[in-house]
mmCIF file of C-alpha atoms and ligand atoms in Angstrom:
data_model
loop_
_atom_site.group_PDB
_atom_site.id
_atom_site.type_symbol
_atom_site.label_atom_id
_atom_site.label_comp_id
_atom_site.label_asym_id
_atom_site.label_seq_id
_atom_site.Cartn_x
_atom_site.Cartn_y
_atom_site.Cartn_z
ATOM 1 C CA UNK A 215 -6.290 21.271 -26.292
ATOM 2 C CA UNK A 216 -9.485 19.810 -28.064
ATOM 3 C CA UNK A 217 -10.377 17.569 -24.591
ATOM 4 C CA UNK A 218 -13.786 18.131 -24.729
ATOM 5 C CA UNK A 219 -15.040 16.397 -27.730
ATOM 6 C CA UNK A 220 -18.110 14.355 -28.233
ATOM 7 C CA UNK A 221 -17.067 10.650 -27.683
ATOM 8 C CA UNK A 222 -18.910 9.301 -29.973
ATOM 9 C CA UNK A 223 -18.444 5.237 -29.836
ATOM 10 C CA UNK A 224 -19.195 3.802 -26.108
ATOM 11 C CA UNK A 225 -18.059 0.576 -24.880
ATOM 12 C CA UNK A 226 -19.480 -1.165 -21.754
ATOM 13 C CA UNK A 227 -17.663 -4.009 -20.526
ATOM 14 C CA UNK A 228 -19.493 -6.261 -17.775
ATOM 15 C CA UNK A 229 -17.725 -9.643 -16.056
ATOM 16 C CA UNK A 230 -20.498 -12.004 -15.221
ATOM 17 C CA UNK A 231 -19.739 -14.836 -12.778
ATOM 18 C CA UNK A 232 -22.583 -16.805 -12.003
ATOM 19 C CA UNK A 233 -24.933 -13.274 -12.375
ATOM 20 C CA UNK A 234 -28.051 -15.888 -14.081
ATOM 21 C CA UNK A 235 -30.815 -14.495 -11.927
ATOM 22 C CA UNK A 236 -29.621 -10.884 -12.615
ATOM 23 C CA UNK A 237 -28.758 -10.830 -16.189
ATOM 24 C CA UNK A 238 -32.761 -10.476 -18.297
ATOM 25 C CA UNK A 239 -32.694 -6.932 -15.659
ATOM 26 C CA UNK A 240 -29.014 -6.001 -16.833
ATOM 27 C CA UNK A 241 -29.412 -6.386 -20.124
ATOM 28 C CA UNK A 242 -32.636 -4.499 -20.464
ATOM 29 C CA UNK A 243 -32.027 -2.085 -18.099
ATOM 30 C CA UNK A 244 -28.425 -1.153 -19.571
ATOM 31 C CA UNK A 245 -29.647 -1.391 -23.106
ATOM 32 C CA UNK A 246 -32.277 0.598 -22.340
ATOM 33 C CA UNK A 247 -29.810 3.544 -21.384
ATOM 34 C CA UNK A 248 -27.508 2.565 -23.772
ATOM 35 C CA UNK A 249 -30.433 2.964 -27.010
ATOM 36 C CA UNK A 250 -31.178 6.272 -25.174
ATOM 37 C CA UNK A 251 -27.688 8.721 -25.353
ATOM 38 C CA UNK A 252 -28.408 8.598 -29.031
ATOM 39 C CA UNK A 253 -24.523 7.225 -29.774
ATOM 40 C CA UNK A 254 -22.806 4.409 -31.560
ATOM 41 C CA UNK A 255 -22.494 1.483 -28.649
ATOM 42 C CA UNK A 256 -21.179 -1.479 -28.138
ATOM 43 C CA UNK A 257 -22.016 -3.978 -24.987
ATOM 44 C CA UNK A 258 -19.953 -6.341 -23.882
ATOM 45 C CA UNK A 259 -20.327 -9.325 -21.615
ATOM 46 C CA UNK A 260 -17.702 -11.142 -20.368
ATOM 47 C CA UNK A 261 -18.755 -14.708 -19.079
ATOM 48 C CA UNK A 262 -15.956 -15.746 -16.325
ATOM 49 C CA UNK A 263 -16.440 -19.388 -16.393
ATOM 50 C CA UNK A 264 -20.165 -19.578 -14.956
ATOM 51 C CA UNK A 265 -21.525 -22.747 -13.641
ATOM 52 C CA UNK A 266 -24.723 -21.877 -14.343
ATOM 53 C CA UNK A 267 -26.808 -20.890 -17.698
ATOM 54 C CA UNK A 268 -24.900 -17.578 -17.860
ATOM 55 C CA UNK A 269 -22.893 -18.214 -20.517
ATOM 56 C CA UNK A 270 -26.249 -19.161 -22.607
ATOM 57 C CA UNK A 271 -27.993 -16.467 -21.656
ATOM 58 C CA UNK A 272 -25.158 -14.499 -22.736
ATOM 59 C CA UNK A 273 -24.749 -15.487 -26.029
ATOM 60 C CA UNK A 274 -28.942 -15.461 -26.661
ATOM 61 C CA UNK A 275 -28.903 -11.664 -26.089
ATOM 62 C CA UNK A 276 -25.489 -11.232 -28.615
ATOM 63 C CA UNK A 277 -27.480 -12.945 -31.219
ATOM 64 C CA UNK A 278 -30.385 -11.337 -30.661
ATOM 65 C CA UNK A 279 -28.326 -7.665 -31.012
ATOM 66 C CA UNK A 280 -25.367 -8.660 -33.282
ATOM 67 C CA UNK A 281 -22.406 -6.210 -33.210
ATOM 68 C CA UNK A 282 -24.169 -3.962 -30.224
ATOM 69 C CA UNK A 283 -24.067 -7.019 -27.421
ATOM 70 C CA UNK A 284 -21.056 -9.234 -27.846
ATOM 71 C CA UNK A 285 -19.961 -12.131 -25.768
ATOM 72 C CA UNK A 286 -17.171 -13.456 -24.662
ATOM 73 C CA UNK A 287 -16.945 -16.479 -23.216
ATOM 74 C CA UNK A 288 -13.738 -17.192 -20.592
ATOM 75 C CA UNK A 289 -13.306 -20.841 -20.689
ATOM 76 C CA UNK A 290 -12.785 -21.245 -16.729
ATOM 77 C CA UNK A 291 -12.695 -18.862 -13.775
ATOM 78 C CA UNK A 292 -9.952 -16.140 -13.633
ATOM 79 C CA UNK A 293 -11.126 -13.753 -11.731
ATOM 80 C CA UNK A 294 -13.170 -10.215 -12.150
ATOM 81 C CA UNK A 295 -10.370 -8.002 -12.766
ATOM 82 C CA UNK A 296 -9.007 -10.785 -15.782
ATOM 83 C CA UNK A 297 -12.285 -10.969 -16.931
ATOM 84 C CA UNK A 298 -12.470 -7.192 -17.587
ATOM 85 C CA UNK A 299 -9.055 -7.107 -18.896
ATOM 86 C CA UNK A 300 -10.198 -9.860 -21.791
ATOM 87 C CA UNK A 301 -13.105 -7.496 -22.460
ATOM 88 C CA UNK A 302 -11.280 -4.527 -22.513
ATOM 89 C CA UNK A 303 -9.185 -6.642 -25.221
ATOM 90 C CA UNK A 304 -12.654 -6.631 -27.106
ATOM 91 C CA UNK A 305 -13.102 -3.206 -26.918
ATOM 92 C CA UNK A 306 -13.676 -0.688 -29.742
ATOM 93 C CA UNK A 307 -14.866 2.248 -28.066
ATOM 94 C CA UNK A 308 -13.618 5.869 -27.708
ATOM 95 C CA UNK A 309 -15.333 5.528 -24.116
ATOM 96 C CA UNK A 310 -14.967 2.250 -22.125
ATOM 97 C CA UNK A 311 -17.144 2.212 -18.797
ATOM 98 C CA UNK A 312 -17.184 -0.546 -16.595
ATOM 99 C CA UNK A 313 -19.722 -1.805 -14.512
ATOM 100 C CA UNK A 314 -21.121 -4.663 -12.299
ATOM 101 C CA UNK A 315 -23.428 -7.615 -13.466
ATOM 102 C CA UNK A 316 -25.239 -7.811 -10.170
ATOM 103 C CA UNK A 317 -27.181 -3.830 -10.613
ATOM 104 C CA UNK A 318 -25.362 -2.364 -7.069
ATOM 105 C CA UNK A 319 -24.571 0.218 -9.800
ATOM 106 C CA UNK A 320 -27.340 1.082 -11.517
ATOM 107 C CA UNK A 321 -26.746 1.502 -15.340
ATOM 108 C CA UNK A 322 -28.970 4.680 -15.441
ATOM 109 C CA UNK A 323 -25.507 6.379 -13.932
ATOM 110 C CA UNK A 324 -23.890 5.778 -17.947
ATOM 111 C CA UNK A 325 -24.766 9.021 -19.046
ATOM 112 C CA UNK A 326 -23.531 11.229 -16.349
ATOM 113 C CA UNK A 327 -20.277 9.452 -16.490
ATOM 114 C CA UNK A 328 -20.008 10.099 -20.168
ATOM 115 C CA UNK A 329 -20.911 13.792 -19.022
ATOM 116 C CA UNK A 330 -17.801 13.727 -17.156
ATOM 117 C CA UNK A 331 -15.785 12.085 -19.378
ATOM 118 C CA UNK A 332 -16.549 14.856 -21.964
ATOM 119 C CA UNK A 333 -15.438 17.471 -19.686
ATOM 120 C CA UNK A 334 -11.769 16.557 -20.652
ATOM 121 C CA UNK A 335 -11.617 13.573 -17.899
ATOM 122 C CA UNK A 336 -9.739 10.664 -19.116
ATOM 123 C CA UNK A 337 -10.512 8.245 -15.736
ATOM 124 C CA UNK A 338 -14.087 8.784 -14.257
ATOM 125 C CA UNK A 339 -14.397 7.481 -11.083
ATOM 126 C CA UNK A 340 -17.905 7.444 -8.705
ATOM 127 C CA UNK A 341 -18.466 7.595 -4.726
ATOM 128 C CA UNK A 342 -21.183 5.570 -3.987
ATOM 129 C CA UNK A 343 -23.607 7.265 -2.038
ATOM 130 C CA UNK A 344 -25.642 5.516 1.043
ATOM 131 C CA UNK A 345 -23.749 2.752 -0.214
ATOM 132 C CA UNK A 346 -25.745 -0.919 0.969
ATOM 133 C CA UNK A 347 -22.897 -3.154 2.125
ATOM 134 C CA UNK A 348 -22.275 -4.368 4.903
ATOM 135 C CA UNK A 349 -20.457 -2.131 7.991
ATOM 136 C CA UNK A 350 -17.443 -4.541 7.661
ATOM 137 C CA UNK A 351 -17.441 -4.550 3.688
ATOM 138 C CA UNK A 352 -17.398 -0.598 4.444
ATOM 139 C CA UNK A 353 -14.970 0.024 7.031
ATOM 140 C CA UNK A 354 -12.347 -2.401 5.279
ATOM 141 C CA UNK A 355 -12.819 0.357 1.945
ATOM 142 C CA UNK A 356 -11.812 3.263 4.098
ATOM 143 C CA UNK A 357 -9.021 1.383 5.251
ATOM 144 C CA UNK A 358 -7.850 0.194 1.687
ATOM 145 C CA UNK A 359 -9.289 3.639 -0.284
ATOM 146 C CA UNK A 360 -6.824 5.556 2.284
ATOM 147 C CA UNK A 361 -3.856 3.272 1.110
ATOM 148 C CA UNK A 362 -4.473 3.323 -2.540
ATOM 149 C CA UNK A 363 -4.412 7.236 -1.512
ATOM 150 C CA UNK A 364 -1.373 7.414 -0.172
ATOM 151 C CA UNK A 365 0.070 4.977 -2.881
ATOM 152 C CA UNK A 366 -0.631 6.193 -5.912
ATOM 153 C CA UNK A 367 -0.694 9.742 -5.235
ATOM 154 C CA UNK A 368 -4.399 10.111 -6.624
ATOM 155 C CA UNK A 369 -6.776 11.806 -4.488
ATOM 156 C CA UNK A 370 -9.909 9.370 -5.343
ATOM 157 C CA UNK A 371 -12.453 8.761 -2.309
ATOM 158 C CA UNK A 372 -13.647 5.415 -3.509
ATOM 159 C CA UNK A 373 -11.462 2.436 -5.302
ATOM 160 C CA UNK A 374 -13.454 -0.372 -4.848
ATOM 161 C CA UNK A 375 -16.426 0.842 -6.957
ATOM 162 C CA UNK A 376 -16.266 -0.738 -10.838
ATOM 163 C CA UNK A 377 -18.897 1.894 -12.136
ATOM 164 C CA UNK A 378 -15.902 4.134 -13.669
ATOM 165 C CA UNK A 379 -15.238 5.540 -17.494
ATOM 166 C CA UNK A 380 -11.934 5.542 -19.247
ATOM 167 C CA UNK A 381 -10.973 6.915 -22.062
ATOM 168 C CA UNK A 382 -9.948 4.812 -25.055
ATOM 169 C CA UNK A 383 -6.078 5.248 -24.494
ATOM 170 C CA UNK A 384 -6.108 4.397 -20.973
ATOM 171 C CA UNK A 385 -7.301 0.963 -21.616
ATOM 172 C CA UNK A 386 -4.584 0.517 -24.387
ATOM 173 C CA UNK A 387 -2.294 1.314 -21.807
ATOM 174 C CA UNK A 388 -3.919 -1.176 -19.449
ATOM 175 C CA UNK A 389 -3.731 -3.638 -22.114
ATOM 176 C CA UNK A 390 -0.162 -3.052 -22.063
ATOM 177 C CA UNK A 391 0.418 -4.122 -18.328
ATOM 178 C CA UNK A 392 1.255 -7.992 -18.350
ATOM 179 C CA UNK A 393 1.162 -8.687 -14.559
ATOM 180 C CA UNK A 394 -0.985 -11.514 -13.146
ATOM 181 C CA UNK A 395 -2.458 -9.673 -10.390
ATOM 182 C CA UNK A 396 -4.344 -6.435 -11.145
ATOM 183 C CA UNK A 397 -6.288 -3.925 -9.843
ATOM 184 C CA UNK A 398 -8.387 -2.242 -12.894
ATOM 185 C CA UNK A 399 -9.122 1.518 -10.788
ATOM 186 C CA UNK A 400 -5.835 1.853 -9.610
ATOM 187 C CA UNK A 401 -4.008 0.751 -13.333
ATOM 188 C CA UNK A 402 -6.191 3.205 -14.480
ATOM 189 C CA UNK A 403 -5.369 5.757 -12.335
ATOM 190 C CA UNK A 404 -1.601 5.310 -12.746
ATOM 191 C CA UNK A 405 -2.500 6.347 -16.510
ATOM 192 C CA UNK A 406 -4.816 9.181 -16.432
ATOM 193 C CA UNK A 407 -3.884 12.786 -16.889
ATOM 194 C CA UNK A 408 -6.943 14.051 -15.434
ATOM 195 C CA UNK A 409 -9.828 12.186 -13.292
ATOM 196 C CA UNK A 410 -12.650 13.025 -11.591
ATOM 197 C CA UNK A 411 -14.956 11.722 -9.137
ATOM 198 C CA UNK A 412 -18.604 11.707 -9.427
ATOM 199 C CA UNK A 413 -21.461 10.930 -6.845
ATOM 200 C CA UNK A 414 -23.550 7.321 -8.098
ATOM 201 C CA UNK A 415 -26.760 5.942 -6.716
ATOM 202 C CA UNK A 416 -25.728 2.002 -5.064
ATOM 203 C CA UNK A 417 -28.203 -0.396 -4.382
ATOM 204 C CA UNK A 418 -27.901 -3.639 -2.409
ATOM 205 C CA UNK A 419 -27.749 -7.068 -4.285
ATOM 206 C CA UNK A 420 -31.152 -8.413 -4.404
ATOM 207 C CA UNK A 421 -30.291 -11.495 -6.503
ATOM 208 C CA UNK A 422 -27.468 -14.200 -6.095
ATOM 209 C CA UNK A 423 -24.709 -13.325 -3.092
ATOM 210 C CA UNK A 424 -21.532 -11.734 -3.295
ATOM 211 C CA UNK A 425 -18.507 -13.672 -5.043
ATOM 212 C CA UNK A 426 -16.104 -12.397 -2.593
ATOM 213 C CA UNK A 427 -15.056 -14.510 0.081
ATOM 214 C CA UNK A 428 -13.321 -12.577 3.107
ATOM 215 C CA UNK A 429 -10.062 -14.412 1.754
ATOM 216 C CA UNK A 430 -10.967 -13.402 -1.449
ATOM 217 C CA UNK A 431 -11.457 -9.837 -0.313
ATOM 218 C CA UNK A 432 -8.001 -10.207 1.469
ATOM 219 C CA UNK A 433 -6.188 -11.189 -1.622
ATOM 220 C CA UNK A 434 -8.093 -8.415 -3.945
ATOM 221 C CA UNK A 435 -6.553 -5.971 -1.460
ATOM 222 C CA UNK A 436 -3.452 -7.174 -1.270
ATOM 223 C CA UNK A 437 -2.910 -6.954 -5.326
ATOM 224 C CA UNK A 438 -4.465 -3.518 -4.681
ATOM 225 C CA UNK A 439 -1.115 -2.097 -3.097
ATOM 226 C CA UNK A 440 1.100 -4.045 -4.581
ATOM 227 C CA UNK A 441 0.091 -3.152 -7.992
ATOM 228 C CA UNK A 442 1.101 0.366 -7.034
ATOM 229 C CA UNK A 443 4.000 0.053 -4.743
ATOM 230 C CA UNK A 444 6.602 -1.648 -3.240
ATOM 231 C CA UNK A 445 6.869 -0.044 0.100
ATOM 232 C CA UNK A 446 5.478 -2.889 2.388
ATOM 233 C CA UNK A 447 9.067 -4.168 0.813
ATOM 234 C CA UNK A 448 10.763 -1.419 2.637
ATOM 235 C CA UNK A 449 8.676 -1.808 6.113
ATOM 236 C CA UNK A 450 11.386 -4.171 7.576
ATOM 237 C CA UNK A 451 14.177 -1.609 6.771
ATOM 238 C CA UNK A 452 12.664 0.877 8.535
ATOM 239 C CA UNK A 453 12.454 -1.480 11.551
ATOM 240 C CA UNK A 454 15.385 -2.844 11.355
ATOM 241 C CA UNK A 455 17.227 1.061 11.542
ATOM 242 C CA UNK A 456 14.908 1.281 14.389
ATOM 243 C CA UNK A 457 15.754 -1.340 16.253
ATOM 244 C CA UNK A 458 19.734 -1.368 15.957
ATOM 245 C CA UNK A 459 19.692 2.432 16.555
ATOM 246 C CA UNK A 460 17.685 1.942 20.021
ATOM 247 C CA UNK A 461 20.000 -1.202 20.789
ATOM 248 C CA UNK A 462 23.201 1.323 20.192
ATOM 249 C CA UNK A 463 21.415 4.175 21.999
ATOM 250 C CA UNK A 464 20.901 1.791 24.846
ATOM 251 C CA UNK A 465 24.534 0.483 25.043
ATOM 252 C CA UNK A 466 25.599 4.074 25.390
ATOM 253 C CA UNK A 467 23.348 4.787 28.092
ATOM 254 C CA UNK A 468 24.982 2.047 29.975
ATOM 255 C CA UNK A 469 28.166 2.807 29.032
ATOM 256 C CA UNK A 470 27.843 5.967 30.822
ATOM 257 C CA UNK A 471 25.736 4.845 33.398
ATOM 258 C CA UNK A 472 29.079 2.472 34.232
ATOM 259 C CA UNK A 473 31.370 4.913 34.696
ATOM 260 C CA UNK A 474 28.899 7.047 36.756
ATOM 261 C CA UNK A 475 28.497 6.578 41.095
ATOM 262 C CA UNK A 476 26.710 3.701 41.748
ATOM 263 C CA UNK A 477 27.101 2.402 38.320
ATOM 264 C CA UNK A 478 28.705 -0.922 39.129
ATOM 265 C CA UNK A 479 26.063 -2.413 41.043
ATOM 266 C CA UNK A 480 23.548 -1.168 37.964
ATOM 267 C CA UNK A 481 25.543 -2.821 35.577
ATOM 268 C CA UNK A 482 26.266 -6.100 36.987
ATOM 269 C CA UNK A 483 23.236 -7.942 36.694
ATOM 270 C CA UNK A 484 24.278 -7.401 32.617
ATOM 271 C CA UNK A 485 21.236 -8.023 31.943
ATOM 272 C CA UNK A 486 20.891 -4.178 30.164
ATOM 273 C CA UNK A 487 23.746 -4.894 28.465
ATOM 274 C CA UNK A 488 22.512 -8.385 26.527
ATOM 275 C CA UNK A 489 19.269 -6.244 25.543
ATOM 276 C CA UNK A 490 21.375 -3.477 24.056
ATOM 277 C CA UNK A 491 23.464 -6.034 22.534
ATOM 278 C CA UNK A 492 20.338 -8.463 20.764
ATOM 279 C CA UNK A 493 18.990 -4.905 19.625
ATOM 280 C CA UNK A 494 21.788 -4.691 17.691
ATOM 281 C CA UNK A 495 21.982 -7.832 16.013
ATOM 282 C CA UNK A 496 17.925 -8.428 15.601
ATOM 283 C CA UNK A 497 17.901 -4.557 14.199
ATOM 284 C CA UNK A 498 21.003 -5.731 11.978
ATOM 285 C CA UNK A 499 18.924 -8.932 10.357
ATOM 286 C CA UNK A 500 15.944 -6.838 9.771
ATOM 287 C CA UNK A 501 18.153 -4.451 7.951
ATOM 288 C CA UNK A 502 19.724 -7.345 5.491
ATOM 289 C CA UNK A 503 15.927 -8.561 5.021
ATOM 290 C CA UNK A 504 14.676 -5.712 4.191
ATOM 291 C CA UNK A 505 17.832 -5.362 1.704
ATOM 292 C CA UNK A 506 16.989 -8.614 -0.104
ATOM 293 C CA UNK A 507 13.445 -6.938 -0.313
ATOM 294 C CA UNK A 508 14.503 -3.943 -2.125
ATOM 295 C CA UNK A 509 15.663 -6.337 -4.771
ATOM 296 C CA UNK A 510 12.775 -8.605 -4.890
ATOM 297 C CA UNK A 511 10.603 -4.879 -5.602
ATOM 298 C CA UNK A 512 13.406 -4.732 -8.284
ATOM 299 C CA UNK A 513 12.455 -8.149 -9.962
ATOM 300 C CA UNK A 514 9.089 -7.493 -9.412
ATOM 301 C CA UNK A 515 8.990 -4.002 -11.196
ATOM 302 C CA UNK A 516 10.976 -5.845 -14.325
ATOM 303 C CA UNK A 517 8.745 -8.833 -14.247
ATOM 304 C CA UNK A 518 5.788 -6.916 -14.824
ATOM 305 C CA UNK A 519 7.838 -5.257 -17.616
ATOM 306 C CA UNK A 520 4.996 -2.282 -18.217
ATOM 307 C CA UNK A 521 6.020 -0.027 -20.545
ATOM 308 C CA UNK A 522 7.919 3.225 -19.511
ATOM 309 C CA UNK A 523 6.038 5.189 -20.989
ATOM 310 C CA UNK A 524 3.240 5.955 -22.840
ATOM 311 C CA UNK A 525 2.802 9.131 -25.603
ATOM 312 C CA UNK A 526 -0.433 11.008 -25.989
ATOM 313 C CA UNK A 527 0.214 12.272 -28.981
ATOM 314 C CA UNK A 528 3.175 14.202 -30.928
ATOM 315 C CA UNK A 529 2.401 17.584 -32.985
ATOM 316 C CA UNK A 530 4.578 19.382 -35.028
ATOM 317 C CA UNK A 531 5.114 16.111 -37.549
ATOM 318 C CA UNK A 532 4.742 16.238 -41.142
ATOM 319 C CA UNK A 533 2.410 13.462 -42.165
ATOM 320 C CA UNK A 534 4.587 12.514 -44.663
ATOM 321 C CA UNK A 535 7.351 12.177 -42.238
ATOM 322 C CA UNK A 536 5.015 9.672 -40.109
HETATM 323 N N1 UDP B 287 -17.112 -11.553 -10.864
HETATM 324 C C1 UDP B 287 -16.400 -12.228 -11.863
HETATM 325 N N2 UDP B 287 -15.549 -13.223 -11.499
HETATM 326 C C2 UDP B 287 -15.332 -13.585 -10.200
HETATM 327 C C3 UDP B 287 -16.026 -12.869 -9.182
HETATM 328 C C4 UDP B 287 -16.900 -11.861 -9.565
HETATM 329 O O1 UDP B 287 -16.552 -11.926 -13.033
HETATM 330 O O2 UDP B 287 -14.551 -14.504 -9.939
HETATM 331 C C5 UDP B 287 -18.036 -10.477 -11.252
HETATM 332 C C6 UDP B 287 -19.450 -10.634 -10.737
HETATM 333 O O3 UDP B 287 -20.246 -11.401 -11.615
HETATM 334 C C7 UDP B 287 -19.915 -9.197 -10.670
HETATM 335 C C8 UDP B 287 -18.669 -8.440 -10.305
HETATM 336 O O4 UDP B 287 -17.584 -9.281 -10.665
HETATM 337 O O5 UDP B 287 -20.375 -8.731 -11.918
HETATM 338 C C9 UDP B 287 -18.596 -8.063 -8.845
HETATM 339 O O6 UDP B 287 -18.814 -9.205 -8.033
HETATM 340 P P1 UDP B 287 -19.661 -9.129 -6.688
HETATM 341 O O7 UDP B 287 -20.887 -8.332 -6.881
HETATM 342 O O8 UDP B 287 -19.839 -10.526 -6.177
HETATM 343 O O9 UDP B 287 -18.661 -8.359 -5.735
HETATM 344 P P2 UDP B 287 -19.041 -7.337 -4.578
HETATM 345 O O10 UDP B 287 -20.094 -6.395 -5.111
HETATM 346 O O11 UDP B 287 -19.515 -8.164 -3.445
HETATM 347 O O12 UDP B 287 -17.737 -6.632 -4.324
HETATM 348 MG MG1 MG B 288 -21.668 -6.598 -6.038
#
């Protein structure tokens, strides 16, 4: 397979949120790289509904640089991972990297992400190193990366960080996913024949503060695993079969404890036998719960309605037949 090719177009997509006091640095820092691996580029900001003079500043820099910085401007507030997917909608690149406005990934890391990209990798993702949040922002990422691990199957250290790359068909496929609630790395993932992680520099924000709230956060995680799975769906099942098959172990026990010496003094209080008995029934609702869940995860999959498949490419065609 001809994998490792040259990719020769490069797309950066950036949502900016509020980002004013970081932007002049972005855009000179990332255009600086940009103007440096030598290749066709195209940057694109993405203003997500800014109450401040983002927006303008935005724009400015697109005129200045027609047709290499383009703008688009959301008209309100939807969110990072929306405001990626519009830019990704923008896109014309055979590379598309994301990245954050607010320089905790520094834009120098472009070129060894297109490095790895051109090794054959269709999903680049990066581990920050020393990374500068806080202990709680960190510990919560272990928690979630593990998760996302066990999820979707793909053995990536680090979800939360936006500095990936994905190749051009990836985000077409992306594009392709309808559902509300996303979660760009792990879409991405679900896509890719081959990733690979690389090791990025992360610095702490030094302008503005970070536009996730813990609730925020919370929610972000939350469309994290369900955009992969439906298993939390299935959790009440599993205790429900837990819980009516201790209740029925139980009534067995005193079923035989009955009929053993002594066993009609143990039994009489009855109270054993109202435990064993609730078991049962609680275990039983659980059960028919967690039922009606495995046919909300139904709905859910045919809501989102992504498509079933997606083909690389087919050889052995006669143009003419095409
Ligand atoms: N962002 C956005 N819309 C939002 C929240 C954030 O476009 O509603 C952008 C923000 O401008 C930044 C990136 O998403 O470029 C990451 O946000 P932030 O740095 O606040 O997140 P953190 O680094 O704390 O996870
Ligand atoms: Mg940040």
């Amino acid at each position: 397979m001809e994998t490792a090719k040259r990719l020769e177009f490069i797309s950066v997509v950036i949502p900016v949120y509020n980002e004013s006091g970081c932007l002049d640095e972005l855009l000179k820092r990332t255009l600086a790289v940009l103007d440096g691996t030598g290749r066709r580029f195209e940057f694109i900001l993405i203003d997500d509904g800014s109450s401040d003079d983002s927006a303008e500043k935005i724009v400015r820099a697109a005129e200045a640089r027609p047709d290499q910085v383009i703008a688009v401007l959301l008209n309100r507030n939807y969110g990072q991972h929306n405001a990626i997917m519009a830019g990704f909608s923008q896109v014309r690149g055979d590379l598309v990297i994301t990245l954050d406005a607010d320089l905790q990934n520094p834009p120098e890391e472009i070129p060894n992400l297109i490095a790895a990209a051109e090794e054959g990798n269709d999903v680049v993702g990066t581990i920050r190193q020393n990374r500068r949040d806080t202990f709680f922002r960190r510990f919560c990422s272990k928690i979630v990366n593990c998760a996302a691990r066990q999820a979707t199957g793909v053995d990536m250290q680090d979800y939360g960080c936006m500095l990936r790359a994905y190749r051009r068909p990836i985000v077409d496929a992306m594009l392709q996913c309808n559902e509300r609630s996303t979660f760009i790395p792990v879409l991405g993932n679900s896509f890719a024949r081959k990733t690979c992680e690389i090791p990025v520099a992360h610095a702490a924000r030094t302008v503005g503060e970070s536009k996730y709230s813990v609730w925020k956060l919370i929610n972000l995680q939350f469309n994290l695993l369900t955009c992969m799975t439906t298993l939390p769906l299935r959790i009440l099942t599993y205790f429900g079969l837990l819980a009516a098959a201790s209740g029925f172990l139980l009534s067995l026990y005193i079923l035989i404890r009955r009929f053993c010496p002594g066993g009609n003094e143990w039994g009489n209080a009855g109270i054993f036998t109202l435990f064993a008995i609730s078991f049962i029934f609680v275990g039983i609702q659980m059960i028919g719960i967690g039922i009606i869940g495995e046919y909300i995860g139904r709905i859910y999959t045919d809501v989102r309605a992504r498509p079933r498949y997606f083909i690389d490419r087919v050889i052995g065609r006669k143009e003419a037949d095409n």
